[in-house]
Coordinates of C-alpha atoms and ligand atoms in Angstrom, one line a residue:
M29 CA -89.4 17.4 -83.3
K30 CA -89.6 14.6 -80.6
H31 CA -87.8 14.8 -77.2
L32 CA -87.2 12.0 -75.0
L33 CA -87.3 13.4 -71.4
Y34 CA -89.4 10.9 -69.6
I35 CA -90.1 7.3 -70.1
D36 CA -93.8 7.8 -70.7
D37 CA -92.8 9.9 -73.7
L38 CA -92.4 6.4 -75.2
T39 CA -95.4 4.2 -76.3
K40 CA -95.3 0.6 -76.1
D41 CA -95.0 0.6 -79.9
D42 CA -92.0 2.8 -79.8
I43 CA -90.3 0.7 -77.4
N44 CA -91.0 -2.4 -79.4
T45 CA -89.8 -0.6 -82.5
I46 CA -86.5 0.3 -80.7
F47 CA -86.0 -3.1 -79.4
S48 CA -86.6 -4.8 -82.7
R49 CA -83.7 -2.9 -84.2
V50 CA -81.2 -3.9 -81.4
P51 CA -80.1 -7.2 -82.8
G52 CA -79.4 -5.8 -86.1
M53 CA -77.3 -3.1 -84.4
E54 CA -75.5 -5.9 -82.6
R55 CA -74.8 -7.7 -85.9
G56 CA -73.3 -4.6 -87.5
F57 CA -76.3 -2.6 -88.2
F58 CA -77.9 -4.5 -91.0
N59 CA -81.8 -4.2 -91.5
H60 CA -84.2 -7.0 -91.6
S61 CA -83.5 -7.7 -95.3
G62 CA -79.7 -8.1 -94.6
D63 CA -78.8 -4.8 -96.1
P64 CA -76.4 -2.4 -94.5
I65 CA -78.2 0.5 -93.2
A66 CA -76.8 3.7 -94.8
P67 CA -75.0 5.7 -92.1
N68 CA -76.0 9.4 -92.0
S69 CA -72.5 10.6 -91.6
D70 CA -73.8 14.3 -91.4
A71 CA -75.6 13.7 -88.3
I72 CA -74.1 15.4 -85.3
M73 CA -75.0 14.5 -81.7
A74 CA -73.9 16.8 -78.9
T75 CA -73.5 15.5 -75.2
L76 CA -74.0 18.0 -72.4
F77 CA -73.4 16.5 -69.1
F78 CA -73.7 18.9 -66.1
E79 CA -73.1 15.8 -63.8
P80 CA -70.6 13.1 -63.8
S81 CA -71.0 9.9 -66.1
T82 CA -68.8 7.2 -67.7
R83 CA -71.3 4.6 -69.1
T84 CA -74.1 6.8 -70.4
K85 CA -71.9 9.4 -72.1
L86 CA -69.4 7.1 -73.5
S87 CA -72.3 4.6 -74.7
F88 CA -74.1 7.4 -76.5
H89 CA -70.7 8.4 -78.2
T90 CA -70.0 4.8 -79.3
A91 CA -73.4 4.3 -80.5
M92 CA -73.3 7.6 -82.6
Y93 CA -69.9 6.7 -84.1
R94 CA -70.9 3.2 -84.7
L95 CA -73.9 4.5 -86.8
G96 CA -71.4 6.6 -88.8
G97 CA -72.5 9.9 -87.2
K98 CA -70.4 12.6 -85.4
V99 CA -70.2 13.6 -81.8
I100 CA -69.5 17.0 -80.1
D101 CA -69.1 17.2 -76.4
L102 CA -69.5 20.2 -74.0
P103 CA -65.8 20.8 -72.9
M104 CA -64.8 21.2 -69.2
D105 CA -63.5 24.7 -70.1
S106 CA -66.7 25.9 -71.7
S107 CA -68.1 29.4 -71.4
Q108 CA -70.1 28.3 -68.4
K109 CA -67.0 29.3 -66.5
K110 CA -67.6 32.8 -67.8
G111 CA -71.1 32.7 -66.3
E112 CA -73.2 31.5 -69.2
T113 CA -76.4 30.1 -68.3
D114 CA -77.3 26.5 -69.0
I115 CA -80.1 27.8 -71.3
D116 CA -77.7 29.9 -73.3
T117 CA -75.4 27.0 -73.6
I118 CA -78.1 24.7 -74.9
K119 CA -79.6 27.4 -77.4
T120 CA -76.0 27.6 -78.6
V121 CA -75.2 23.9 -79.1
A122 CA -78.6 23.4 -80.6
E123 CA -77.4 25.6 -83.6
Y124 CA -74.4 23.1 -84.1
A125 CA -75.9 19.6 -83.5
D126 CA -78.9 17.6 -84.7
V127 CA -79.7 15.9 -81.4
L128 CA -78.7 17.0 -77.8
V129 CA -78.1 14.4 -75.1
I130 CA -78.2 16.2 -71.7
R131 CA -77.7 15.1 -68.0
H132 CA -78.7 17.6 -65.4
P133 CA -78.6 17.4 -61.5
Q134 CA -81.7 19.8 -61.3
P135 CA -85.3 18.9 -62.4
I136 CA -85.1 21.5 -65.1
M137 CA -85.0 19.2 -68.3
A138 CA -88.2 20.4 -69.6
Q139 CA -87.0 24.1 -69.6
L140 CA -83.6 23.1 -71.2
A141 CA -85.6 21.0 -74.0
A142 CA -87.8 24.1 -74.5
A143 CA -84.7 26.1 -75.2
S144 CA -83.5 23.7 -77.9
N145 CA -84.7 23.8 -81.5
K146 CA -83.4 20.2 -81.9
P147 CA -84.6 17.1 -80.2
V148 CA -83.4 16.4 -76.7
I149 CA -82.7 13.1 -75.1
S150 CA -82.4 13.0 -71.3
A151 CA -79.4 11.2 -70.0
G152 CA -80.5 11.5 -66.5
E153 CA -82.4 14.3 -64.5
S154 CA -81.9 15.0 -60.8
S155 CA -83.0 12.0 -58.8
L156 CA -86.1 11.5 -60.9
H157 CA -85.6 10.3 -64.6
H158 CA -83.3 8.3 -66.7
P159 CA -85.4 6.9 -69.5
T160 CA -82.6 5.5 -71.5
Q161 CA -81.2 3.4 -68.5
A162 CA -84.8 2.1 -68.2
L163 CA -84.8 1.1 -71.6
L164 CA -81.6 -1.0 -71.6
D165 CA -82.7 -2.5 -68.1
L166 CA -85.9 -3.6 -69.8
Y167 CA -84.2 -4.9 -72.7
T168 CA -82.0 -6.9 -70.5
I169 CA -84.7 -8.4 -68.4
R170 CA -86.8 -9.3 -71.6
K171 CA -83.9 -11.2 -73.0
Y172 CA -84.0 -13.7 -70.2
C173 CA -87.5 -13.5 -68.8
K174 CA -89.7 -13.0 -71.8
D175 CA -91.2 -16.5 -71.8
R176 CA -92.1 -16.5 -68.0
R177 CA -95.6 -16.0 -66.9
S178 CA -94.7 -14.2 -63.7
I179 CA -91.4 -12.8 -62.4
T180 CA -90.3 -11.5 -58.9
V181 CA -88.0 -8.4 -59.0
M182 CA -86.3 -7.3 -55.9
F183 CA -84.9 -3.6 -55.8
T184 CA -82.1 -3.0 -53.1
G185 CA -80.0 0.0 -52.1
D186 CA -80.9 3.7 -52.2
L187 CA -84.3 3.4 -53.7
Y188 CA -85.2 7.0 -52.6
Y189 CA -82.6 8.8 -54.7
S190 CA -82.0 6.3 -57.5
R191 CA -83.5 7.7 -60.6
T192 CA -83.2 4.4 -62.6
V193 CA -85.6 2.5 -60.5
P194 CA -89.0 4.6 -61.0
A195 CA -88.8 4.3 -64.9
L196 CA -88.0 0.7 -64.9
V197 CA -90.9 -0.1 -62.5
H198 CA -93.2 1.9 -64.9
L199 CA -92.0 -0.1 -67.8
L200 CA -92.2 -3.4 -66.0
R201 CA -95.7 -2.8 -64.9
Q202 CA -96.7 -2.7 -68.7
E203 CA -95.1 -6.1 -69.4
P204 CA -97.4 -8.9 -70.3
Y205 CA -96.0 -11.0 -67.6
H206 CA -97.0 -10.6 -64.1
V207 CA -94.4 -8.8 -62.0
N208 CA -94.1 -9.2 -58.3
F209 CA -92.1 -6.2 -56.8
I210 CA -90.1 -6.1 -53.6
F211 CA -88.6 -2.8 -52.5
T212 CA -86.2 -3.2 -49.6
S213 CA -85.1 -0.5 -47.2
K214 CA -82.8 -0.1 -44.3
V215 CA -85.2 1.8 -41.9
N216 CA -88.8 2.3 -41.4
P217 CA -90.5 0.2 -43.9
A218 CA -93.5 2.2 -45.1
I219 CA -95.3 3.2 -48.1
M220 CA -93.6 6.0 -50.0
I221 CA -94.9 7.9 -53.1
R222 CA -92.0 8.7 -55.4
N223 CA -92.5 9.9 -59.1
H224 CA -96.0 8.6 -59.2
V225 CA -94.9 5.3 -58.0
A226 CA -96.0 3.8 -54.6
F227 CA -93.3 1.8 -53.1
S228 CA -94.2 -0.5 -50.2
Y229 CA -91.0 -1.3 -48.3
T230 CA -89.7 -4.5 -46.8
D231 CA -87.0 -4.5 -44.2
E232 CA -83.6 -5.3 -46.0
R233 CA -82.8 -7.8 -43.2
V234 CA -85.0 -10.2 -44.8
I235 CA -82.9 -10.1 -48.2
P236 CA -80.9 -13.3 -47.6
N237 CA -84.1 -15.2 -46.8
V238 CA -85.8 -14.2 -50.0
L239 CA -83.0 -14.3 -52.5
K240 CA -83.8 -17.8 -53.6
S241 CA -87.3 -16.7 -54.8
V242 CA -86.2 -13.7 -56.8
D243 CA -85.8 -13.8 -60.6
V244 CA -84.2 -10.3 -60.8
L245 CA -82.1 -8.6 -58.1
Y246 CA -81.8 -5.1 -59.2
M247 CA -79.3 -3.2 -57.0
T248 CA -78.3 0.5 -56.7
R249 CA -75.4 2.4 -54.9
P250 CA -75.8 5.0 -52.2
Q251 CA -76.6 8.3 -54.1
K252 CA -74.4 10.2 -51.4
E253 CA -74.3 13.3 -53.7
R254 CA -78.0 13.7 -53.2
W255 CA -78.3 13.0 -49.4
E256 CA -79.4 15.4 -46.8
D257 CA -77.1 15.7 -43.7
G258 CA -77.5 12.7 -41.4
E259 CA -78.9 10.2 -44.0
V260 CA -77.9 6.6 -43.7
G261 CA -77.5 4.0 -46.6
S262 CA -78.4 0.6 -47.0
S263 CA -75.9 -1.9 -45.4
F264 CA -76.7 -4.9 -47.6
V265 CA -73.7 -6.3 -49.4
L266 CA -74.2 -9.1 -52.0
T267 CA -71.2 -11.5 -51.5
K268 CA -70.4 -14.4 -53.7
E269 CA -71.6 -16.8 -51.0
L270 CA -75.1 -15.0 -50.8
A271 CA -75.3 -14.8 -54.6
Q272 CA -74.7 -18.4 -55.0
T273 CA -77.9 -19.0 -52.8
M274 CA -79.9 -17.5 -56.0
R275 CA -81.4 -19.7 -58.5
S276 CA -79.1 -20.3 -61.5
D277 CA -81.6 -18.8 -63.9
S278 CA -81.9 -15.5 -61.8
L279 CA -80.3 -12.2 -62.7
I280 CA -78.3 -9.8 -60.8
M281 CA -78.6 -6.4 -62.2
H282 CA -77.0 -2.7 -61.4
P283 CA -76.9 0.4 -63.5
L284 CA -73.5 0.9 -62.1
P285 CA -71.2 2.5 -60.8
R286 CA -71.2 0.3 -57.8
N287 CA -69.6 1.1 -54.5
E288 CA -69.4 -1.7 -51.8
E289 CA -72.9 -3.2 -52.4
I290 CA -71.7 -6.0 -54.8
H291 CA -68.4 -7.8 -54.0
P292 CA -66.2 -8.0 -57.0
D293 CA -66.1 -11.8 -56.7
V294 CA -69.9 -11.8 -57.7
D295 CA -68.8 -10.8 -61.1
E296 CA -67.6 -14.3 -62.3
L297 CA -71.0 -15.8 -61.6
P298 CA -73.3 -16.4 -64.6
H299 CA -76.2 -14.4 -63.1
A300 CA -74.1 -11.3 -62.8
K301 CA -75.6 -9.1 -65.7
Y302 CA -74.5 -5.7 -64.9
F303 CA -71.6 -5.7 -67.6
E304 CA -74.1 -7.2 -70.2
Q305 CA -76.4 -4.2 -69.3
V306 CA -73.3 -2.0 -70.3
H307 CA -73.0 -3.9 -73.6
N308 CA -76.8 -3.7 -74.3
G309 CA -76.7 0.1 -73.5
V310 CA -74.7 0.7 -76.6
Y311 CA -77.0 -1.2 -79.0
V312 CA -80.2 0.0 -77.4
R313 CA -79.0 3.6 -77.7
M314 CA -77.9 2.9 -81.3
A315 CA -81.4 1.8 -82.0
L316 CA -82.8 4.8 -80.3
L317 CA -80.6 7.1 -82.3
H318 CA -81.4 5.1 -85.5
C319 CA -85.2 5.5 -85.0
L320 CA -84.6 9.2 -84.5
F321 CA -82.5 9.7 -87.7
W322 CA -83.7 6.9 -90.0
K323 CA -87.3 6.7 -88.8
Ligands
NCD24 C1 -76.9 5.8 -62.9 C2 -77.3 7.1 -62.9 O1 -76.6 8.1 -63.4 O2 -78.4 7.4 -62.4 N1 -75.7 5.5 -63.7 C3 -75.7 5.3 -65.0 O3 -76.4 6.0 -65.8 N2 -75.5 4.1 -65.5 C4 -76.8 5.1 -61.6 C5 -75.9 5.8 -60.6 O4 -75.3 6.8 -60.8 O5 -76.0 5.2 -59.3

C-alpha cells in the first residue's frame, strides 16, 4: 500500500510515469499502443473532505468516473454529527473503498492515513501540503517551459498560508532548467522558513516593474480562513492593463478559487492559464489513479 500524503512521497520517476500517461488520458485513455485501457469498474474511490472544495473534489470524481471506476463521498449528514471521530470515520470508509482521497484543515494526515487500511491520497492538509495541486501545476508549467534553459517564477498573494506554493517550489527545484524564484510580500520583506523552504521576500510594490521579466506569475488568494486576528493581505491586483505588459509567452497561473487578485478581464488573455490548470487537473489525477490501480 502506498499513500500520497506529501510531494516527496513521489520520486522523479513516479512523476515522469504519471505525466507520461496524461496525454493518453486526454485522448480517451488509450495506452501507448493505441489500445483502450480496460477500466477497472470494480474500483471505488471515497472522497472525505473536511474542508470546502470545488475543483479538487470534482476533478477526482471526474477522473475516477472517466476511468470507469466508482465514487462514494462522505455525506454532509454523516455520523460525524453524532460525535464520531475523524479516525473512526476513516476506518469505516476504508472498509468500503479501494482508495481514500482526504482533505483536512489540521496537520493530521499522517494519523488519518495510519487509520486506513487502503491507500490515502491527500487532497490538501492544513496550510502545508497539497501534492496533487503541485503535480498539475508542474504539468502545466512543463507544457510551456520545458525547452527553456532558465525560467523566472514569481509568486504573489498569501504565500504564508497557501499550501499550494511550497510543494510546487519543491518540484521546480528538481527541474532540469534553472528556476529563478521571486516571492513577493506586502509587509516586511524578510526570510521565512516554511515547510523546509526558505522564502526570501521582495516588496510587492515592485511587481508592476518586474512583470515583464517573469515567465510564470503564480498568484494565490488571501487564505482568510487561516488568518490570526489583525492579519492583512496582499493588495496587488492583476488588471488586464498590467497583464498586457507581460511577455506574450509568459503564463499567469492560480490554483483557484480567486478573490479580487485577478480581474476577470484578464481571463481572455492568452497567457491566463488558470482554467487550463483546472482542465489538466482532471487528466493528471486520472493518470495518478491509473498508476495506482493499473500499475
Ligand atoms: C487551493 C487549496 O485548496 O489549497 N485550491 C485548490 O485546491 N485548487 C487554493 C486555495 O484554496 O486558495
